[in-house]
XYZ file of C-alpha atoms in Angstrom:
172
model
C 64.533 63.700 44.200
C 61.591 61.518 45.301
C 61.526 63.129 48.756
C 61.413 66.585 47.155
C 58.534 65.509 44.895
C 56.631 64.111 47.886
C 57.140 67.354 49.837
C 55.777 69.445 46.985
C 53.046 67.053 45.844
C 51.679 64.954 48.673
C 49.292 62.986 46.421
C 51.744 62.306 43.573
C 52.037 58.707 42.418
C 55.765 58.064 42.727
C 57.167 55.018 40.964
C 60.571 53.493 41.591
C 62.148 51.419 38.838
C 65.554 50.131 39.865
C 67.894 47.188 39.573
C 69.017 47.842 43.160
C 66.713 46.266 45.765
C 68.074 48.675 48.410
C 66.088 51.450 46.664
C 62.952 49.751 47.955
C 63.684 51.309 51.358
C 63.715 54.788 49.803
C 60.482 53.964 48.007
C 58.919 52.974 51.317
C 60.162 56.166 53.014
C 58.471 58.445 50.453
C 55.334 56.288 50.316
C 55.879 55.415 46.669
C 52.977 54.027 44.707
C 55.077 51.102 43.443
C 58.622 49.776 43.475
C 59.532 47.728 40.433
C 62.740 45.824 40.085
C 64.567 45.737 36.751
C 64.338 43.945 34.469
C 60.572 44.129 34.247
C 58.664 40.923 33.743
C 56.764 40.701 30.448
C 53.420 42.479 30.779
C 54.426 44.289 34.000
C 54.185 47.717 32.355
C 50.620 47.011 31.205
C 49.604 45.892 34.701
C 51.265 48.969 36.192
C 49.473 51.241 33.719
C 46.135 49.717 34.741
C 46.984 50.166 38.448
C 47.896 53.820 37.890
C 44.676 54.414 35.993
C 42.666 52.732 38.748
C 44.397 54.838 41.395
C 43.470 58.003 39.515
C 39.916 56.823 38.959
C 39.516 56.163 42.668
C 41.255 59.371 43.663
C 38.780 61.756 45.243
C 37.604 64.620 43.075
C 39.603 63.595 39.966
C 38.441 62.344 36.601
C 40.959 60.219 34.718
C 40.869 59.350 31.046
C 43.187 58.090 28.349
C 43.893 60.202 25.303
C 46.537 59.599 22.657
C 47.958 56.746 24.717
C 48.512 58.924 27.796
C 46.698 58.968 31.107
C 45.238 62.397 31.843
C 43.264 63.686 34.790
C 41.376 66.827 35.646
C 39.613 67.994 38.756
C 35.932 67.080 38.796
C 35.060 70.629 39.790
C 36.837 71.845 36.632
C 34.364 70.014 34.381
C 31.417 72.153 33.244
C 29.829 69.538 30.983
C 30.588 66.629 28.689
C 29.355 66.189 25.135
C 29.020 62.902 23.292
C 30.224 62.365 19.763
C 29.657 58.700 18.958
C 32.199 56.608 20.857
C 34.027 59.719 21.987
C 33.366 62.431 24.551
C 34.430 66.056 24.590
C 35.025 67.343 28.121
C 34.323 71.063 28.423
C 36.191 72.639 31.301
C 35.097 75.683 33.285
C 38.051 77.687 31.994
C 36.600 77.312 28.486
C 39.091 74.773 27.204
C 38.244 71.283 26.002
C 40.017 67.956 26.138
C 39.551 67.290 22.437
C 38.028 63.868 21.927
C 38.447 61.121 24.490
C 37.675 57.513 23.591
C 34.934 56.856 26.143
C 31.180 56.611 25.988
C 28.996 59.216 27.644
C 27.411 56.385 29.623
C 30.816 55.409 31.049
C 31.641 59.037 31.908
C 28.310 59.437 33.693
C 28.838 56.169 35.570
C 32.122 57.532 36.903
C 30.678 60.944 37.742
C 27.065 60.376 38.841
C 27.931 60.469 42.542
C 29.714 63.787 42.086
C 26.774 65.963 41.045
C 26.561 65.233 37.326
C 23.286 64.648 35.513
C 22.399 63.768 31.944
C 20.352 66.527 30.270
C 20.080 64.983 26.798
C 21.224 61.903 24.918
C 24.484 63.678 24.171
C 25.217 65.857 27.209
C 26.022 65.481 30.909
C 26.291 68.615 33.047
C 28.045 69.311 36.343
C 25.382 70.683 38.707
C 28.091 72.623 40.544
C 28.128 75.058 37.605
C 24.366 75.264 36.979
C 22.873 78.578 38.120
C 19.377 78.247 36.639
C 17.466 75.062 35.885
C 14.101 75.274 34.183
C 12.081 76.026 31.055
C 13.847 73.310 29.104
C 17.370 74.575 29.687
C 20.139 74.973 32.204
C 22.178 78.139 32.486
C 25.762 77.743 33.618
C 27.667 80.165 35.820
C 29.415 81.642 32.776
C 26.041 82.354 31.124
C 26.193 79.508 28.615
C 22.790 77.888 28.040
C 22.366 74.180 27.379
C 19.060 72.658 26.261
C 17.403 70.010 28.430
C 15.493 67.509 26.332
C 11.887 66.888 27.367
C 12.475 63.243 28.280
C 15.233 64.279 30.731
C 13.532 67.370 32.207
C 11.903 65.709 35.232
C 15.097 63.872 36.260
C 17.209 67.000 35.758
C 14.879 69.152 37.857
C 14.845 66.540 40.630
C 18.636 66.134 40.569
C 19.127 69.909 40.705
C 16.684 70.257 43.609
C 18.391 67.448 45.546
C 21.793 68.948 44.786
C 20.690 72.350 46.110
C 19.005 70.798 49.174
C 22.205 68.895 50.083
C 24.083 72.169 50.033
C 21.348 74.068 51.918
C 20.758 76.471 49.035
C 17.487 78.322 49.339
């Protein structure tokens, strides 16, 4: 089963949990993320959870977050913008759906995404420059036509970030 998963999903994080040490060879053959021997040591599941989360966070072009006790991930290019609501964020995806509320600050989300073309346009909003079609006059217009206001104190940084983003991609 693990070999079939690896064939179909080359980047999948495969975990082996077994009381048979010989299964470690199979884990090695399919390049498993981890092999854990039963019974698990106390706290091993928590450590593993943190390692999985870190692997997703460091995975190229993915954004990982915890919601309702589960680790979720979406493609960075799928994110149109992120709204802040106190200690929670609402990730708006290009397809129009949202992630509901994720327990994370906007500052933390921006820290994770700043190298991937995201810029803060107000105290409560970060936008993915990939989806910005027009930047100016105190607003950004997304590819789907949605308009988001750019607060005055962020305008200069947003304009500069958009210009640099376009220059890196040789947009004229």
